[in-house]
Amino acid sequence: MTDPRVLVLVSAGPTAGPTLPPALHRLDGRARVTFGDEKSLVDALPDADALLIWDFSSDALRGAWPGDGPRPGWVHTASAGVDRLLFPELVESDTVVTNARGIFDQPIAEYVAGMVIAMAKDFHATADLQRRREWRHRETRKVAGSRAVVVGSGPIGRRIGVTLTALGVGVDLVGRRGSDTDPDFGRVHASESLPAVLAEADWVVCAAPLTAATTGMFDADAFARMKRGAHFINVGRGAHVVEDDLVAALRSGRLGGAALDVFASEPLEATSPLWDVPGLLVSPHMSGDTIGWRDDLAEQFADNFDRWLAGEPLVNVVDKRLGYVPRT
């Protein structure tokens, strides 16, 4: 393939292109790289051989893809989640979709471990008491010996499980399909077993891909099945949770606390009741974003570009029917 055309979807603004990481300059001289935003995407798509969705929070492709003319044969999103790309026209096409699987595993696992420790040790109250200059001795929970259910058996869920295990937490991993011979955890519970295992968990962590089956999976019924005083953490997608039901479970005291890094609508509006719910920690979709993460994303795309240009199999190919990269 000579001089392929690579279109990079960026957020609107004149400085979007120059702010991209240096790793993307590995394409210099080997591809014609152009930049587009949601306004120019419709006109630019027919000329692109490959599309890099750098602005992975954009829904622009959903509206721009249908129409006349050719479409890119390869679409890569600089995100682990691909739910924004699973619209019928792209799913039914021959276009190969890849994602950023592997970049966010360890940072998100560290975030979850940090939240578990913070909630167990009541750091939030400690900070509040310090601000009030109030000395109040308290007893906190022991992390070692507690039990966690991690929903999502992909790389992120597995890394979370490994990290929590290192803290002495017993981990039950839940995936789409169950297994009694898992090389990492011995057993993976099938998704239909989730209601039963919820009752034993001190910590429930959602790290699942967003599909039709997982949308709204954490609702009033799920929260009612959890052990009283259990804590809930969501690093998957906001749509996994019925937020009003979570608010009710926290306010009633059914849950001991929760941490959300993702929300049904982002950014979270200032008027959202989630900001003020007792026991809820809110972070702005940043659990996987550590210093240098954009460079890592760019290096990953550049490596895959090398494979694509050489006619070699791409890594992180998404099964568009399942909505994630199958485990090999």
XYZ file of N, CA, C and O in Angstrom, residues 127-304:
712
model
N -10.337 13.688 55.738
C -10.054 14.987 55.124
C -11.032 16.052 55.608
O -10.642 17.195 55.885
N -12.310 15.684 55.727
C -13.312 16.643 56.209
C -13.013 17.069 57.650
O -13.114 18.255 57.996
N -12.666 16.100 58.489
C -12.364 16.414 59.890
C -11.116 17.279 60.005
O -11.056 18.180 60.863
N -10.134 17.032 59.140
C -8.935 17.862 59.168
C -9.262 19.307 58.823
O -8.765 20.244 59.459
N -10.102 19.486 57.815
C -10.479 20.845 57.428
C -11.191 21.566 58.579
O -11.089 22.779 58.720
N -11.917 20.804 59.399
C -12.637 21.395 60.535
C -11.781 21.430 61.808
O -12.254 21.855 62.848
N -10.518 20.943 61.687
C -9.599 20.877 62.830
C -10.228 20.106 63.988
O -10.111 20.476 65.153
N -10.853 18.992 63.629
C -11.557 18.189 64.614
C -10.870 16.842 64.776
O -10.708 16.089 63.823
N -10.453 16.542 66.009
C -9.778 15.278 66.318
C -10.840 14.263 66.735
O -11.430 14.378 67.797
N -11.076 13.273 65.883
C -12.093 12.270 66.201
C -11.548 10.884 65.859
O -11.454 10.514 64.692
N -11.205 10.135 66.877
C -10.693 8.786 66.662
C -11.811 7.897 66.142
O -12.947 7.966 66.615
N -11.484 7.041 65.139
C -12.481 6.144 64.569
C -11.846 4.802 64.264
O -10.625 4.710 64.134
N -12.653 3.792 64.140
C -12.206 2.489 63.670
C -12.597 2.337 62.202
O -13.692 2.753 61.811
N -11.705 1.757 61.408
C -11.994 1.578 59.984
C -11.928 0.098 59.630
O -11.596 -0.744 60.466
N -12.255 -0.182 58.399
C -12.347 -1.572 57.950
C -11.002 -2.104 57.498
O -10.139 -1.360 57.015
N -10.813 -3.412 57.619
C -9.636 -4.087 57.099
C -9.923 -4.508 55.660
O -10.984 -5.064 55.371
N -9.009 -4.233 54.759
C -9.178 -4.619 53.361
C -8.882 -6.103 53.178
O -9.651 -6.831 52.543
N -7.766 -6.559 53.724
C -7.407 -7.969 53.618
C -8.482 -8.823 54.280
O -8.953 -8.522 55.380
N -8.881 -9.868 53.580
C -9.921 -10.745 54.091
C -11.315 -10.388 53.623
O -12.259 -11.152 53.853
N -11.462 -9.225 52.954
C -12.765 -8.856 52.394
C -12.940 -9.547 51.035
O -12.042 -10.238 50.544
N -14.095 -9.376 50.446
C -14.399 -10.078 49.188
C -14.923 -9.083 48.147
O -15.704 -8.196 48.472
N -14.488 -9.277 46.908
C -14.906 -8.406 45.812
C -15.488 -9.227 44.675
O -15.021 -10.332 44.385
N -16.501 -8.677 44.038
C -17.007 -9.186 42.765
C -16.595 -8.185 41.695
O -16.916 -6.991 41.799
N -15.867 -8.655 40.696
C -15.456 -7.815 39.569
C -16.232 -8.276 38.350
O -16.086 -9.425 37.905
N -17.062 -7.390 37.817
C -17.898 -7.722 36.665
C -17.184 -7.242 35.401
O -16.985 -6.046 35.204
N -16.788 -8.189 34.566
C -16.008 -7.896 33.370
C -14.735 -8.719 33.412
O -13.855 -8.463 34.246
N -14.622 -9.705 32.529
C -13.474 -10.617 32.559
C -12.448 -10.304 31.475
O -11.605 -11.136 31.152
N -12.517 -9.096 30.912
C -11.514 -8.656 29.960
C -10.248 -8.210 30.668
O -10.102 -8.370 31.889
N -9.293 -7.625 29.924
C -8.008 -7.237 30.531
C -8.140 -6.278 31.707
O -7.398 -6.405 32.685
N -9.059 -5.317 31.634
C -9.196 -4.371 32.737
C -9.740 -5.063 33.974
O -9.202 -4.908 35.082
N -10.803 -5.849 33.810
C -11.353 -6.569 34.948
C -10.342 -7.521 35.557
O -10.246 -7.654 36.785
N -9.568 -8.191 34.719
C -8.564 -9.128 35.228
C -7.457 -8.403 35.985
O -6.992 -8.867 37.036
N -7.034 -7.269 35.473
C -5.994 -6.523 36.172
C -6.509 -5.997 37.505
O -5.791 -5.987 38.509
N -7.766 -5.583 37.530
C -8.374 -5.173 38.802
C -8.362 -6.344 39.780
O -7.998 -6.199 40.960
N -8.765 -7.517 39.293
C -8.787 -8.694 40.148
C -7.424 -9.034 40.701
O -7.273 -9.345 41.894
N -6.390 -9.004 39.861
C -5.030 -9.300 40.297
C -4.570 -8.296 41.348
O -3.947 -8.658 42.364
N -4.868 -7.016 41.125
C -4.436 -5.968 42.047
C -5.132 -6.089 43.394
O -4.501 -5.943 44.449
N -6.425 -6.372 43.379
C -7.145 -6.551 44.639
C -6.670 -7.804 45.367
O -6.572 -7.819 46.603
N -6.367 -8.849 44.615
C -5.844 -10.070 45.230
C -4.549 -9.779 45.985
O -4.306 -10.322 47.069
N -3.712 -8.913 45.424
C -2.449 -8.552 46.081
C -2.684 -7.830 47.406
O -1.805 -7.836 48.278
N -3.863 -7.239 47.565
C -4.215 -6.576 48.823
C -4.854 -7.540 49.818
O -5.248 -7.125 50.912
N -4.970 -8.800 49.437
C -5.582 -9.776 50.317
C -7.075 -9.904 50.158
O -7.745 -10.512 51.003
N -7.618 -9.352 49.085
C -9.054 -9.419 48.821
C -9.356 -10.683 48.023
O -8.672 -10.970 47.029
N -10.368 -11.421 48.431
C -10.830 -12.541 47.632
C -11.656 -12.030 46.478
O -12.517 -11.164 46.660
N -11.412 -12.531 45.276
C -12.040 -11.975 44.072
C -12.867 -13.026 43.358
O -12.384 -14.138 43.078
N -14.119 -12.667 43.055
C -14.970 -13.449 42.159
C -15.085 -12.664 40.858
O -15.582 -11.531 40.849
N -14.633 -13.258 39.769
C -14.670 -12.608 38.463
C -15.907 -13.087 37.714
O -16.190 -14.293 37.661
N -16.643 -12.148 37.128
C -17.861 -12.468 36.390
C -17.671 -12.060 34.936
O -17.280 -10.922 34.647
N -17.923 -12.983 34.018
C -17.804 -12.698 32.594
C -19.044 -13.130 31.842
O -19.987 -13.665 32.423
N -19.033 -12.893 30.536
C -20.188 -13.274 29.729
C -20.393 -14.779 29.772
O -21.521 -15.263 29.886
N -19.297 -15.516 29.707
C -19.350 -16.976 29.798
C -18.553 -17.433 31.007
O -17.498 -16.868 31.315
N -19.030 -18.470 31.664
C -18.340 -18.997 32.818
C -17.257 -19.987 32.430
O -17.216 -20.502 31.306
N -16.348 -20.261 33.368
C -15.285 -21.231 33.152
C -14.811 -21.744 34.511
O -14.701 -20.970 35.467
N -14.536 -23.023 34.576
C -13.965 -23.622 35.784
C -12.482 -23.921 35.630
O -11.869 -24.528 36.510
N -11.909 -23.467 34.521
C -10.490 -23.733 34.254
C -9.752 -22.462 33.858
O -8.864 -22.487 33.013
N -10.144 -21.341 34.441
C -9.494 -20.081 34.080
C -8.053 -20.083 34.575
O -7.792 -20.408 35.741
N -7.088 -19.716 33.718
C -5.676 -19.784 34.117
C -5.291 -18.774 35.188
O -4.306 -18.970 35.899
N -6.048 -17.692 35.311
C -5.698 -16.642 36.271
C -6.470 -16.755 37.583
O -5.906 -16.546 38.658
N -7.753 -17.067 37.500
C -8.600 -17.036 38.685
C -9.216 -18.393 39.027
O -9.949 -18.505 40.000
N -8.904 -19.395 38.234
C -9.480 -20.704 38.494
C -10.902 -20.813 37.975
O -11.220 -21.665 37.152
N -11.732 -19.914 38.446
C -13.132 -19.934 38.036
C -13.587 -18.536 37.623
O -13.235 -17.553 38.267
N -14.344 -18.468 36.545
C -15.036 -17.249 36.152
C -16.530 -17.556 36.168
O -16.975 -18.536 35.566
N -17.280 -16.735 36.885
C -18.719 -16.932 36.969
C -19.392 -16.401 35.707
O -19.040 -15.320 35.215
N -20.348 -17.114 35.189
C -21.129 -16.635 34.047
C -22.025 -15.493 34.485
O -22.390 -15.376 35.665
N -22.388 -14.637 33.541
C -23.160 -13.434 33.869
C -24.476 -13.745 34.566
O -24.925 -12.985 35.431
N -25.080 -14.892 34.240
C -26.351 -15.218 34.889
C -26.180 -15.577 36.365
O -27.159 -15.642 37.119
N -24.934 -15.784 36.801
C -24.663 -16.078 38.211
C -24.468 -14.816 39.038
O -24.312 -14.904 40.262
N -24.470 -13.650 38.387
C -24.198 -12.404 39.102
C -25.120 -12.179 40.297
O -24.638 -11.827 41.385
N -26.446 -12.352 40.177
C -27.306 -12.097 41.349
C -26.891 -12.903 42.575
O -26.959 -12.402 43.703
N -26.438 -14.119 42.383
C -26.065 -14.966 43.513
C -24.764 -14.503 44.161
O -24.655 -14.468 45.400
N -23.752 -14.137 43.350
C -22.453 -13.783 43.931
C -22.458 -12.378 44.536
O -21.619 -12.070 45.391
N -23.408 -11.534 44.130
C -23.474 -10.188 44.694
C -23.655 -10.214 46.202
O -23.125 -9.360 46.924
N -24.391 -11.177 46.687
C -24.734 -11.225 48.111
C -23.531 -11.443 49.007
O -23.585 -11.170 50.209
N -22.411 -11.929 48.437
C -21.240 -12.249 49.244
C -20.177 -11.148 49.207
O -19.151 -11.260 49.882
N -20.403 -10.106 48.412
C -19.339 -9.140 48.142
C -19.343 -7.952 49.091
O -20.401 -7.390 49.402
N -18.158 -7.569 49.543
C -17.972 -6.299 50.249
C -17.749 -5.166 49.253
O -18.065 -4.016 49.536
N -17.183 -5.530 48.101
C -16.878 -4.567 47.037
C -17.417 -5.120 45.724
O -17.134 -6.266 45.375
N -18.182 -4.329 45.005
C -18.683 -4.719 43.692
C -18.118 -3.725 42.685
O -18.357 -2.511 42.799
N -17.362 -4.231 41.721
C -16.676 -3.384 40.745
C -17.204 -3.706 39.354
O -17.149 -4.857 38.913
N -17.685 -2.697 38.648
C -18.151 -2.873 37.280
C -17.063 -2.416 36.322
O -16.677 -1.240 36.321
N -16.573 -3.350 35.509
C -15.576 -3.049 34.480
C -15.958 -3.753 33.181
O -15.094 -4.158 32.410
N -17.242 -3.887 32.950
C -17.744 -4.636 31.796
C -17.822 -3.745 30.559
O -17.935 -2.521 30.665
N -17.788 -4.352 29.373
C -18.096 -3.577 28.161
C -19.580 -3.244 28.141
O -20.396 -3.950 28.749
N -19.923 -2.168 27.457
C -21.331 -1.785 27.354
C -21.959 -2.475 26.150
O -21.571 -2.245 25.009
N -22.913 -3.344 26.414
C -23.667 -4.037 25.373
C -25.144 -3.968 25.747
O -25.510 -3.459 26.809
N -25.981 -4.496 24.879
C -27.408 -4.527 25.194
C -27.659 -5.306 26.485
O -28.535 -4.947 27.282
N -26.874 -6.348 26.715
C -27.083 -7.190 27.896
C -26.609 -6.530 29.183
O -27.117 -6.846 30.266
N -25.634 -5.616 29.094
C -25.092 -5.009 30.312
C -25.659 -3.626 30.611
O -25.409 -3.077 31.682
N -26.414 -3.065 29.692
C -27.016 -1.750 29.922
C -28.023 -1.837 31.075
O -28.899 -2.691 31.075
N -27.850 -0.971 32.066
C -28.766 -0.943 33.202
C -28.667 -2.139 34.115
O -29.585 -2.396 34.910
N -27.557 -2.882 34.074
C -27.453 -4.107 34.863
C -27.417 -3.841 36.361
O -27.812 -4.686 37.166
N -26.939 -2.668 36.741
C -26.938 -2.317 38.163
C -28.117 -1.391 38.436
O -28.045 -0.175 38.266
N -29.211 -2.026 38.834
C -30.463 -1.324 39.098
C -30.899 -1.610 40.533
O -30.120 -2.162 41.335
N -32.128 -1.249 40.868
C -32.616 -1.431 42.232
C -32.531 -2.882 42.673
O -32.178 -3.184 43.825
N -32.826 -3.803 41.760
C -32.774 -5.220 42.100
C -31.350 -5.647 42.425
O -31.112 -6.374 43.410
N -30.387 -5.215 41.619
C -28.990 -5.583 41.867
C -28.502 -5.016 43.193
O -27.826 -5.713 43.974
N -28.830 -3.749 43.464
C -28.381 -3.145 44.720
C -29.048 -3.821 45.921
O -28.427 -3.972 46.978
N -30.288 -4.258 45.763
C -30.984 -4.944 46.857
C -30.361 -6.301 47.157
O -30.455 -6.804 48.289
N -29.743 -6.916 46.167
C -29.117 -8.234 46.356
C -27.761 -8.124 47.039
O -27.219 -9.128 47.521
N -27.171 -6.936 47.059
C -25.856 -6.784 47.662
C -25.952 -6.840 49.183
O -26.968 -6.512 49.783
N -24.869 -7.262 49.786
C -24.760 -7.271 51.237
C -24.977 -5.855 51.774
O -24.485 -4.884 51.201
N -25.714 -5.744 52.845
C -25.926 -4.414 53.425
C -24.576 -3.818 53.849
O -23.783 -4.469 54.518
N -24.328 -2.598 53.425
C -23.057 -1.952 53.729
C -21.980 -2.178 52.686
O -20.861 -1.670 52.826
N -22.293 -2.935 51.621
C -21.318 -3.149 50.546
C -21.038 -1.840 49.817
O -21.821 -0.877 49.891
N -19.924 -1.816 49.112
C -19.527 -0.632 48.344
C -19.509 -0.974 46.858
O -19.147 -2.093 46.468
N -19.851 0.016 46.033
C -19.954 -0.182 44.587
C -19.034 0.790 43.872
O -18.960 1.983 44.215
N -18.315 0.293 42.851
C -17.398 1.120 42.062
C -17.676 0.860 40.587
O -17.710 -0.293 40.152
N -17.855 1.921 39.807
C -18.082 1.763 38.368
C -16.988 2.455 37.576
O -16.838 3.675 37.623
N -16.210 1.640 36.843
C -15.206 2.156 35.912
C -15.508 1.663 34.502
O -14.661 1.730 33.615
N -16.733 1.149 34.294
C -17.137 0.644 32.984
C -17.710 1.754 32.133
O -16.972 2.566 31.543
N -19.021 1.819 32.081
C -19.726 2.867 31.364
C -20.882 3.350 32.237
O -21.459 2.585 33.012
N -21.224 4.629 32.080
C -22.290 5.179 32.893
C -23.603 4.452 32.719
O -24.380 4.297 33.674
N -23.860 3.980 31.503
C -25.141 3.332 31.213
C -25.270 1.963 31.873
O -26.345 1.361 31.827
N -24.209 1.460 32.495
C -24.336 0.217 33.253
C -25.221 0.395 34.493
O -25.739 -0.588 35.024
N -25.349 1.628 34.947
C -25.984 1.904 36.232
C -27.262 2.712 36.036
O -27.281 3.692 35.279
N -28.317 2.310 36.730
C -29.515 3.146 36.837
C -29.234 4.109 37.985
O -29.323 3.745 39.167
N -28.854 5.319 37.649
C -28.308 6.233 38.646
C -29.305 6.584 39.744
O -28.919 6.711 40.919
N -30.576 6.734 39.410
C -31.571 7.024 40.444
C -31.651 5.889 41.458
O -31.841 6.122 42.660
N -31.499 4.654 40.989
C -31.539 3.507 41.899
C -30.315 3.484 42.804
O -30.399 3.106 43.986
N -29.170 3.891 42.273
C -27.963 3.968 43.095
C -28.127 5.037 44.171
O -27.769 4.824 45.342
N -28.646 6.185 43.779
C -28.888 7.258 44.753
C -29.793 6.757 45.877
O -29.526 6.980 47.066
N -30.854 6.068 45.526
C -31.788 5.555 46.532
C -31.104 4.554 47.453
O -31.333 4.563 48.677
N -30.265 3.690 46.895
C -29.581 2.680 47.706
C -28.591 3.313 48.675
O -28.417 2.834 49.806
N -27.947 4.390 48.260
C -27.019 5.088 49.149
C -27.761 5.855 50.235
O -27.390 5.814 51.411
N -28.810 6.544 49.851
C -29.545 7.349 50.826
C -30.266 6.498 51.856
O -30.449 6.913 53.007
N -30.658 5.300 51.461
C -31.351 4.406 52.398
C -30.386 3.708 53.352
O -30.818 3.104 54.341
N -29.103 3.775 53.054
C -28.115 3.078 53.857
C -27.888 1.643 53.416
O -27.114 0.912 54.028
N -28.560 1.235 52.342
C -28.377 -0.121 51.841
C -26.924 -0.347 51.425
O -26.324 -1.375 51.728
N -26.352 0.615 50.733
C -24.945 0.573 50.361
C -24.136 1.414 51.335
O -24.583 2.472 51.790
N -22.915 0.953 51.604
C -22.052 1.704 52.496
C -21.341 2.852 51.814
O -20.860 3.782 52.469
N -21.277 2.808 50.494
C -20.616 3.866 49.740
C -20.468 3.452 48.289
O -20.735 2.306 47.926
N -20.049 4.384 47.473
C -19.867 4.114 46.048
C -18.877 5.103 45.467
O -18.661 6.194 46.025
N -18.283 4.706 44.349
C -17.397 5.587 43.594
C -17.738 5.430 42.121
O -17.787 4.316 41.606
N -17.995 6.552 41.464
C -18.325 6.549 40.041
C -17.288 7.355 39.276
O -17.012 8.506 39.621
N -16.739 6.749 38.237
C -15.834 7.469 37.344
C -16.479 7.723 35.989
O -15.929 8.453 35.169
N -17.639 7.109 35.767
C -18.359 7.239 34.494
C -19.832 7.490 34.791
O -20.362 7.028 35.805
N -20.492 8.188 33.859
C -21.862 8.638 34.114
C -22.701 8.533 32.853
O -22.163 8.537 31.741
N -24.003 8.473 33.049
C -24.908 8.354 31.907
C -24.781 9.549 30.981
O -24.897 9.427 29.763
N -24.559 10.719 31.552
C -24.370 11.931 30.761
C -23.099 12.624 31.247
O -22.953 12.892 32.446
N -22.184 12.866 30.334
C -20.917 13.507 30.676
C -20.686 14.733 29.799
O -21.016 14.705 28.611
N -20.133 15.811 30.374
C -19.773 15.960 31.780
C -21.001 15.998 32.692
O -22.095 16.361 32.251
N -20.804 15.603 33.935
C -21.891 15.589 34.907
C -22.347 17.014 35.170
O -21.537 17.887 35.506
N -23.634 17.245 34.992
C -24.164 18.602 35.171
C -24.073 19.037 36.627
O -24.180 18.223 37.549
N -23.873 20.332 36.816
C -23.740 20.869 38.168
C -24.999 20.648 38.997
O -24.944 20.624 40.230
N -26.142 20.486 38.323
C -27.403 20.286 39.039
C -27.680 18.826 39.374
O -28.687 18.511 40.004
N -26.793 17.908 38.970
C -27.027 16.490 39.223
C -27.016 16.198 40.720
O -26.138 16.686 41.459
N -27.962 15.388 41.203
C -27.969 15.030 42.621
C -26.783 14.161 43.015
O -26.482 14.030 44.208
N -26.088 13.597 42.036
C -24.972 12.721 42.347
C -23.841 13.443 43.089
O -23.107 12.833 43.874
N -23.700 14.732 42.859
C -22.634 15.484 43.521
C -22.767 15.456 45.045
O -21.762 15.510 45.755
N -23.985 15.405 45.537
C -24.226 15.599 46.968
C -24.705 14.360 47.701
O -25.079 14.436 48.866
N -24.699 13.208 47.032
C -25.192 12.001 47.684
C -24.193 11.557 48.757
O -22.995 11.414 48.478
N -24.649 11.320 49.964
C -23.737 10.868 51.026
C -23.061 9.549 50.651
O -23.704 8.624 50.156
N -21.754 9.503 50.842
C -21.016 8.276 50.591
C -20.620 8.039 49.156
O -20.054 6.981 48.835
N -20.886 8.991 48.261
C -20.544 8.810 46.857
C -19.349 9.664 46.471
O -19.345 10.878 46.679
N -18.323 9.033 45.895
C -17.152 9.726 45.384
C -17.284 9.859 43.869
O -17.502 8.864 43.173
N -17.159 11.066 43.369
C -17.322 11.373 41.943
C -15.974 11.772 41.357
O -15.297 12.659 41.880
N -15.579 11.110 40.282
C -14.392 11.542 39.539
C -14.765 11.662 38.063
O -15.613 10.923 37.569
N -14.148 12.604 37.342
C -14.582 12.951 35.981
C -13.979 12.079 34.881
O -13.214 12.552 34.047
N -14.350 10.789 34.859
C -13.916 9.858 33.814
C -12.405 9.954 33.592
O -11.928 10.187 32.473
N -11.666 9.719 34.662
C -10.218 9.900 34.617
C -9.450 8.713 35.177
O -8.235 8.774 35.320
N -10.140 7.605 35.460
C -9.475 6.504 36.146
C -8.329 5.908 35.342
O -7.373 5.379 35.918
N -8.386 5.976 34.022
C -7.322 5.403 33.203
C -6.332 6.416 32.681
O -5.401 6.054 31.957
N -6.515 7.678 33.037
C -5.725 8.742 32.421
C -4.571 9.151 33.325
O -4.731 9.970 34.239
N -3.415 8.577 33.078
C -2.220 8.895 33.833
C -1.265 9.709 32.969
O -1.429 9.781 31.742
N -0.281 10.306 33.592
C 0.669 11.138 32.860
C 1.331 10.313 31.745
O 1.857 9.224 31.996
N 1.251 10.816 30.527
C 1.835 10.129 29.375
C 0.885 9.197 28.646
O 1.281 8.550 27.678
N -0.397 9.176 29.063
C -1.318 8.212 28.449
C -1.563 8.496 26.975
O -1.725 7.574 26.181
N -1.559 9.757 26.578
C -1.767 10.065 25.160
C -0.597 9.574 24.307
O -0.789 9.123 23.171
N 0.610 9.666 24.857
C 1.763 9.131 24.134
C 1.634 7.623 23.953
O 1.970 7.081 22.891
N 1.149 6.942 24.999
C 0.957 5.493 24.895
C -0.080 5.147 23.828
O 0.092 4.197 23.060
N -1.156 5.931 23.782
C -2.190 5.702 22.770
C -1.640 5.893 21.362
O -1.948 5.122 20.454
N -0.844 6.934 21.192
C -0.276 7.212 19.871
C 0.715 6.129 19.446
O 0.733 5.705 18.284
N 1.537 5.659 20.371
C 2.487 4.587 20.067
C 1.742 3.321 19.660
O 2.142 2.616 18.729
N 0.651 3.039 20.352
C -0.123 1.845 20.031
C -0.696 1.933 18.617
O -0.642 0.964 17.855
N -1.246 3.101 18.268
C -1.785 3.248 16.913
C -0.669 3.154 15.875
O -0.840 2.510 14.827
N 0.461 3.779 16.145
C 1.566 3.745 15.189
C 2.073 2.313 14.979
O 2.416 1.918 13.856
N 2.113 1.519 16.050
C 2.516 0.113 15.909
C 1.523 -0.649 15.027
O 1.918 -1.456 14.171
N 0.233 -0.397 15.250
C -0.776 -1.071 14.446
C -0.731 -0.587 12.996
O -0.993 -1.357 12.063
